[in-house]
Backbone as JSON Lines, residues from 0, in Angstrom:
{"i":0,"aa":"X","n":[0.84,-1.17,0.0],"ca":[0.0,0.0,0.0],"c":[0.89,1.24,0.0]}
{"i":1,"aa":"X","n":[0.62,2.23,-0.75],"ca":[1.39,3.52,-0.54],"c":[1.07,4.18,0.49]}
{"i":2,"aa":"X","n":[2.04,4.87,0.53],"ca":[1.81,6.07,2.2],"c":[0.65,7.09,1.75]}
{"i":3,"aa":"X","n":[-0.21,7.69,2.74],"ca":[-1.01,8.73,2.05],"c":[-2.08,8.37,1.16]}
{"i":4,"aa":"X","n":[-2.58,7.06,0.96],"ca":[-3.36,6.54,0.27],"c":[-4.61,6.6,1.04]}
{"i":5,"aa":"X","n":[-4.79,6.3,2.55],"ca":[-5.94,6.25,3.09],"c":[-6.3,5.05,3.2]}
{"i":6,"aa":"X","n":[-7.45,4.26,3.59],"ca":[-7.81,3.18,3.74],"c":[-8.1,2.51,2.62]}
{"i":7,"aa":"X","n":[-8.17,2.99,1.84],"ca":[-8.64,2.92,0.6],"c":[-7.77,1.13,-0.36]}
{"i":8,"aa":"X","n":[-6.76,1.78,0.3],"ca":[-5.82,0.23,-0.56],"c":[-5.36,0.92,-1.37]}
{"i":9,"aa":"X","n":[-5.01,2.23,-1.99],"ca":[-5.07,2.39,-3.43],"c":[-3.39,3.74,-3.35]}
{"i":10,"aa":"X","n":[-3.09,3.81,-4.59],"ca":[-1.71,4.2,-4.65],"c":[-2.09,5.99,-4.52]}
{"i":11,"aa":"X","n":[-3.59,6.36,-4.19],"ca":[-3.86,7.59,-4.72],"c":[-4.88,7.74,-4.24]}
{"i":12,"aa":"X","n":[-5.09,8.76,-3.52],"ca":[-6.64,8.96,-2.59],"c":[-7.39,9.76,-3.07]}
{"i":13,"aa":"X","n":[-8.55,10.05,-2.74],"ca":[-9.8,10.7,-2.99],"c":[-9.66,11.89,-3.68]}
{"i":14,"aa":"X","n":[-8.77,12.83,-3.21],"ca":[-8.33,14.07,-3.53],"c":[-7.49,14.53,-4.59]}
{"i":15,"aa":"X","n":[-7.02,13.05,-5.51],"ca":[-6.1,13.37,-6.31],"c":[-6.6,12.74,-7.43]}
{"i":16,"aa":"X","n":[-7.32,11.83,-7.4],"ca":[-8.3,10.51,-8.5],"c":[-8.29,11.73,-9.49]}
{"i":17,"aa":"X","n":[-9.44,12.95,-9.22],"ca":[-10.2,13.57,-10.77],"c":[-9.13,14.12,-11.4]}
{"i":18,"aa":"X","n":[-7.43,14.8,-10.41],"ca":[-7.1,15.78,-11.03],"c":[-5.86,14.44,-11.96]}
{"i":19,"aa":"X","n":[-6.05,13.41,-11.89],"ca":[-5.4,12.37,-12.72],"c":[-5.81,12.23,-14.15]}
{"i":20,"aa":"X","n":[-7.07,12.35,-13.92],"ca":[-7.95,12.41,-15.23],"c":[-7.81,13.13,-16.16]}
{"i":21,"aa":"X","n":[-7.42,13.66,-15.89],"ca":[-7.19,15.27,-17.35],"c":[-5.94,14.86,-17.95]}
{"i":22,"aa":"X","n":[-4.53,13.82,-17.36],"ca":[-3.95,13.69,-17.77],"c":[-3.71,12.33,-18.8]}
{"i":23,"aa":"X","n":[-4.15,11.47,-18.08],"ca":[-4.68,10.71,-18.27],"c":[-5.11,10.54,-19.43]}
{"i":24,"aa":"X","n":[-6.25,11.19,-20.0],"ca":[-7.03,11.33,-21.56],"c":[-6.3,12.08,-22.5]}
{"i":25,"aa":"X","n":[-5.02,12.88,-21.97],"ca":[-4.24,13.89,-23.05],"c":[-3.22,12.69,-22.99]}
{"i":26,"aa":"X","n":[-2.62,11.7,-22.37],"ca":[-1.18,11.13,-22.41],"c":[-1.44,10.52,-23.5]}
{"i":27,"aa":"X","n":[-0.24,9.61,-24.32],"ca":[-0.3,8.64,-25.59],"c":[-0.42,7.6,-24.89]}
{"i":28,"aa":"X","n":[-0.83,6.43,-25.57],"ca":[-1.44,4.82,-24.8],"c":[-1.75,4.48,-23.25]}
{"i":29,"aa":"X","n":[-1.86,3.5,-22.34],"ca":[-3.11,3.4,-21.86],"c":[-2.04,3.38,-20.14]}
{"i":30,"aa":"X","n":[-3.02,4.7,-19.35],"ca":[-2.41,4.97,-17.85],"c":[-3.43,3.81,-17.37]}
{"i":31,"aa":"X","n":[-2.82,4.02,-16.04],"ca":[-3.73,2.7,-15.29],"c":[-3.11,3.68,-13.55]}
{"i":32,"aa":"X","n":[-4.08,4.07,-13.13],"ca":[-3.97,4.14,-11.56],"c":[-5.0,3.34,-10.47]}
{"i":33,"aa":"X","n":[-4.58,2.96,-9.54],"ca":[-4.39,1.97,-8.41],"c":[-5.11,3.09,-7.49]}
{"i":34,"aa":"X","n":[-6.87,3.27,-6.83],"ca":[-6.95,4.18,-6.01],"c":[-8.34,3.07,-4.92]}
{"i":35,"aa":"X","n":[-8.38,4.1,-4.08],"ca":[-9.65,3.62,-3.45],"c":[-11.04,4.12,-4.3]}
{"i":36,"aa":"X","n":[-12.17,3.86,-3.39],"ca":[-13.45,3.97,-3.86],"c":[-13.23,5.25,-4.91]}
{"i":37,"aa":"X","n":[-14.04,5.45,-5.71],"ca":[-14.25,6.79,-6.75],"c":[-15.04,8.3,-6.31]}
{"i":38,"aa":"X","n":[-14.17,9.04,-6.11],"ca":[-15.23,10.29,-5.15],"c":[-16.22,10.59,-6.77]}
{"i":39,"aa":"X","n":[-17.37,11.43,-6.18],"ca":[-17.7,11.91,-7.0],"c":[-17.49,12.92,-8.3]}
{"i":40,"aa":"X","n":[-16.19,13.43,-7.57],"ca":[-15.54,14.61,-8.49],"c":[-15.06,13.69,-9.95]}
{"i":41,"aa":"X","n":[-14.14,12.61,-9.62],"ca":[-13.73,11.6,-10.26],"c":[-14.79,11.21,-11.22]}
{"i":42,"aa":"X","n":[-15.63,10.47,-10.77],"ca":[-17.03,10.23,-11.64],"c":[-16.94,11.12,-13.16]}
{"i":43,"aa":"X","n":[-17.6,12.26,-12.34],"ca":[-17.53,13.71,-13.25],"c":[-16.61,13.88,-14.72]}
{"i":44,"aa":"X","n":[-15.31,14.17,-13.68],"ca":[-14.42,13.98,-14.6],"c":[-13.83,13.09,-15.32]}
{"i":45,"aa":"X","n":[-13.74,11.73,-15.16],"ca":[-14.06,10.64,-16.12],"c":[-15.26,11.29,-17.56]}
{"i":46,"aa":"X","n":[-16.26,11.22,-16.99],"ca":[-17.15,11.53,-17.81],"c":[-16.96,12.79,-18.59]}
{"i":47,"aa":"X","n":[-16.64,14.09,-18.67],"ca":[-16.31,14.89,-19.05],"c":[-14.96,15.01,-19.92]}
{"i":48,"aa":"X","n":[-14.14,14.24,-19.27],"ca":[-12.76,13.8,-20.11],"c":[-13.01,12.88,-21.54]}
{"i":49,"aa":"X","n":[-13.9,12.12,-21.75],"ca":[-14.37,11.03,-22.13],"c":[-15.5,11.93,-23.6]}
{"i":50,"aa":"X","n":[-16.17,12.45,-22.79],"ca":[-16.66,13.96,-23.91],"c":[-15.98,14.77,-24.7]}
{"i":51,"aa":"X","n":[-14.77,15.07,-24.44],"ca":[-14.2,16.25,-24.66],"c":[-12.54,15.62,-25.13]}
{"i":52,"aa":"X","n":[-12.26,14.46,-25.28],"ca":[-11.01,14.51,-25.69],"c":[-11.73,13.03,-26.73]}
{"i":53,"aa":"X","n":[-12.45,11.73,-26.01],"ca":[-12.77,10.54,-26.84],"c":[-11.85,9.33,-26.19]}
{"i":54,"aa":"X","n":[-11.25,9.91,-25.78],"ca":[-10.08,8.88,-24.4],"c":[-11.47,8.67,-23.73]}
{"i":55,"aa":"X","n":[-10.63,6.52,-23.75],"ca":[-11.51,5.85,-23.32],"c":[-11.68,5.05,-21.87]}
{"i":56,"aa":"X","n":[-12.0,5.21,-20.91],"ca":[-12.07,4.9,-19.49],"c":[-12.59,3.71,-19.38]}
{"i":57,"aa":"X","n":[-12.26,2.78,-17.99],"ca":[-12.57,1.97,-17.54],"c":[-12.58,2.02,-16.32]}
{"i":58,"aa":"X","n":[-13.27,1.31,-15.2],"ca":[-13.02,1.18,-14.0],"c":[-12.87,-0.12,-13.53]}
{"i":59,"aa":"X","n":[-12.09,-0.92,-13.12],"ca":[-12.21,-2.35,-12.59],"c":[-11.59,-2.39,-11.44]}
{"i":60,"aa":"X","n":[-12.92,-3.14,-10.81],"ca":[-12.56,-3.66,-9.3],"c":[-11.76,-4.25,-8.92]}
{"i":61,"aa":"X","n":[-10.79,-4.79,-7.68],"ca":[-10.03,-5.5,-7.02],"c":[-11.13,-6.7,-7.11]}
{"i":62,"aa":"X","n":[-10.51,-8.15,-7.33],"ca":[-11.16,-9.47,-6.89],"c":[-10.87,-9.22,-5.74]}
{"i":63,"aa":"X","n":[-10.13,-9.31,-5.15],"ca":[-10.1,-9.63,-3.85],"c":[-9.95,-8.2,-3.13]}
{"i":64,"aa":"X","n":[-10.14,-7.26,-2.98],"ca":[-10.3,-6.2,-2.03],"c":[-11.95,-5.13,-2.85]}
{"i":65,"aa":"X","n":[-12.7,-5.45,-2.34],"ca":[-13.88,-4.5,-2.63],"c":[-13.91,-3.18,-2.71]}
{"i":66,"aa":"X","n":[-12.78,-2.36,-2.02],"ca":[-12.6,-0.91,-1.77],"c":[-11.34,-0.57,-2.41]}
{"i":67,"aa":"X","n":[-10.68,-1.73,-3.39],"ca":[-9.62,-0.69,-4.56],"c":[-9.76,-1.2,-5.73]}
{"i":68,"aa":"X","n":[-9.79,-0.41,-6.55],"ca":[-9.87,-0.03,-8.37],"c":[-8.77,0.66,-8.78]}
{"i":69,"aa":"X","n":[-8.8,0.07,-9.93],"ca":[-7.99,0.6,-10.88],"c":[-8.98,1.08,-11.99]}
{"i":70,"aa":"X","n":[-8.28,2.84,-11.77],"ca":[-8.67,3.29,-13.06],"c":[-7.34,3.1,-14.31]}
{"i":71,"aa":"X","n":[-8.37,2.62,-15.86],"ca":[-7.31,2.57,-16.8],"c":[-8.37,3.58,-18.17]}
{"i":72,"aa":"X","n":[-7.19,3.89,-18.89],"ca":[-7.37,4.51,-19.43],"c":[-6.46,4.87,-21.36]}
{"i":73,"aa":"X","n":[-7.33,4.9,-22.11],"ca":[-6.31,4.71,-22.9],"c":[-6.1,6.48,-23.58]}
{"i":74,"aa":"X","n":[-5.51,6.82,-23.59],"ca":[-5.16,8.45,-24.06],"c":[-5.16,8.46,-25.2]}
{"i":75,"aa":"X","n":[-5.29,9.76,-26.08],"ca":[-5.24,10.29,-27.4],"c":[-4.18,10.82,-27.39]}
{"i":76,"aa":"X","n":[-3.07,11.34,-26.79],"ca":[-1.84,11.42,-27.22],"c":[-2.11,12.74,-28.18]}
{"i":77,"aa":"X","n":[-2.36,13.71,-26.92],"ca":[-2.54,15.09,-27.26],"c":[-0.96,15.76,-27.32]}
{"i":78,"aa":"X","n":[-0.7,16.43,-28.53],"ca":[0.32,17.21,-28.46],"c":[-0.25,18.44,-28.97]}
{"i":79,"aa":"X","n":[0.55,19.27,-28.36],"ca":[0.22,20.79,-28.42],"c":[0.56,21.07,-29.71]}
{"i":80,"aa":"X","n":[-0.27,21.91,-30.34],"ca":[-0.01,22.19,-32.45],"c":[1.62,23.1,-31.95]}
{"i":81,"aa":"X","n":[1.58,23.93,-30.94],"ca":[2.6,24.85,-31.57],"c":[4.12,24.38,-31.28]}
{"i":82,"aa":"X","n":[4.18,23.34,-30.31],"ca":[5.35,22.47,-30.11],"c":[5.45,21.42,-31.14]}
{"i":83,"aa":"X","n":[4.62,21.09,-31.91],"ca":[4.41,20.1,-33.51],"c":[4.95,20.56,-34.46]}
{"i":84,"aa":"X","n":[4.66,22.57,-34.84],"ca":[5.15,23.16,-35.21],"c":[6.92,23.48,-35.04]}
{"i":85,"aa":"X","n":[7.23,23.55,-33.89],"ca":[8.8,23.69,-33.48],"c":[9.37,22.74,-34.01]}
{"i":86,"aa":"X","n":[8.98,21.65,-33.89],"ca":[9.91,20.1,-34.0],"c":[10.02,19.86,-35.93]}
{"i":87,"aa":"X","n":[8.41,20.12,-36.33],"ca":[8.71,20.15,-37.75],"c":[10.02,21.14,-38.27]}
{"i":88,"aa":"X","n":[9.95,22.01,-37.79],"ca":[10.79,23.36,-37.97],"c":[12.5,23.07,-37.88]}
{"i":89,"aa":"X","n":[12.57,22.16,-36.64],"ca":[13.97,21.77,-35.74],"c":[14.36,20.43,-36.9]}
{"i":90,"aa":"X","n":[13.47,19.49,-37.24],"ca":[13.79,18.71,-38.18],"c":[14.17,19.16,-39.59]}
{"i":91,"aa":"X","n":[13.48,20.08,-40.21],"ca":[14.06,20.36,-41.17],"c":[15.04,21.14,-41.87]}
{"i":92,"aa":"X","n":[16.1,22.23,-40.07],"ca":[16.91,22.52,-39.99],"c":[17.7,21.54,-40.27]}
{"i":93,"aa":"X","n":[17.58,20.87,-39.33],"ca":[18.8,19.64,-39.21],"c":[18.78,18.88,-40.6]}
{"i":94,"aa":"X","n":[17.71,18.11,-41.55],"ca":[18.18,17.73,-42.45],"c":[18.59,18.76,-43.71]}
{"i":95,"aa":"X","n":[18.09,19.99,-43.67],"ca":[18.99,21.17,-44.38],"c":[20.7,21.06,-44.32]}
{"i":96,"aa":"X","n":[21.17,21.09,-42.81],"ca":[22.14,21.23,-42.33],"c":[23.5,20.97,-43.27]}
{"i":97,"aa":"X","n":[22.86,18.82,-43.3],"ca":[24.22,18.12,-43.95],"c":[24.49,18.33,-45.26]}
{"i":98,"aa":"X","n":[23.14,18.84,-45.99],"ca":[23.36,18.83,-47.28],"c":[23.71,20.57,-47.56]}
{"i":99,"aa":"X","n":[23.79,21.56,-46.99],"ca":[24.32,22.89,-46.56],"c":[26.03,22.6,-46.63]}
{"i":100,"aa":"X","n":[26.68,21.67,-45.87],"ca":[28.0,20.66,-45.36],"c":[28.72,20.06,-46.86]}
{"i":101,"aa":"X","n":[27.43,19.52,-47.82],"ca":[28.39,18.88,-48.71],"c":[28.49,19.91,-49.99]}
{"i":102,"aa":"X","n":[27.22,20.32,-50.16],"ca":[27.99,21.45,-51.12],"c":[28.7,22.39,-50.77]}
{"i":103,"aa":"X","n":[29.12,22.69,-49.56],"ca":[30.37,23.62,-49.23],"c":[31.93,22.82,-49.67]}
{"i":104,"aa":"X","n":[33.09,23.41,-50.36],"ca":[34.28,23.02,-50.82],"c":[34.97,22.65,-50.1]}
């Protein structure tokens, strides 16, 4: 059991479940957190995350402990356009670069 978890059994308590969620549905392939029961905020935001990005949620129970779940989750692998923009930009410096290198004498 982690420290700070609460009775719960779970790696992550009540207070931290919803604000997991937002990340959760923006990360690339599938988070999985270890918490106790689901506050209601959680609920919510599951549901709202699930609206608004298409990242797909699950909740599954412990067999053997009734009071911990794992939330999983599979993300859309949100990247920000204007850091998409930089990297296109940074890549096609760099392959400019070598061929800049061979036609120089």
């Amino acid at each position: 059991m982690c420290a700070g978890a609460g009775s719960g059994g779970g790696c992550v308590d009540e207070y931290l479940q919803d604000q997991l969620v937002v990340f959760m549905a923006l990360a690339a392939g599938t988070s999985r957190v270890r918490c106790g029961p689901l506050s209601l905020h959680t609920t919510t935001a599951i549901h709202f995350a699930t609206l608004m990005t298409g990242a797909q949620f699950s909740v599954l129970q412990s067999a053997s402990h009734s009071d911990v779940f794992m939330i999983e989750c599979t993300g859309i692998g949100y990247t920000p356009q204007r850091i998409t923009q930089q990297q296109q930009q940074e890549s096609q410096q760099q392959q400019q670069e070598p061929q800049q290198q061979q036609q120089e004498p």
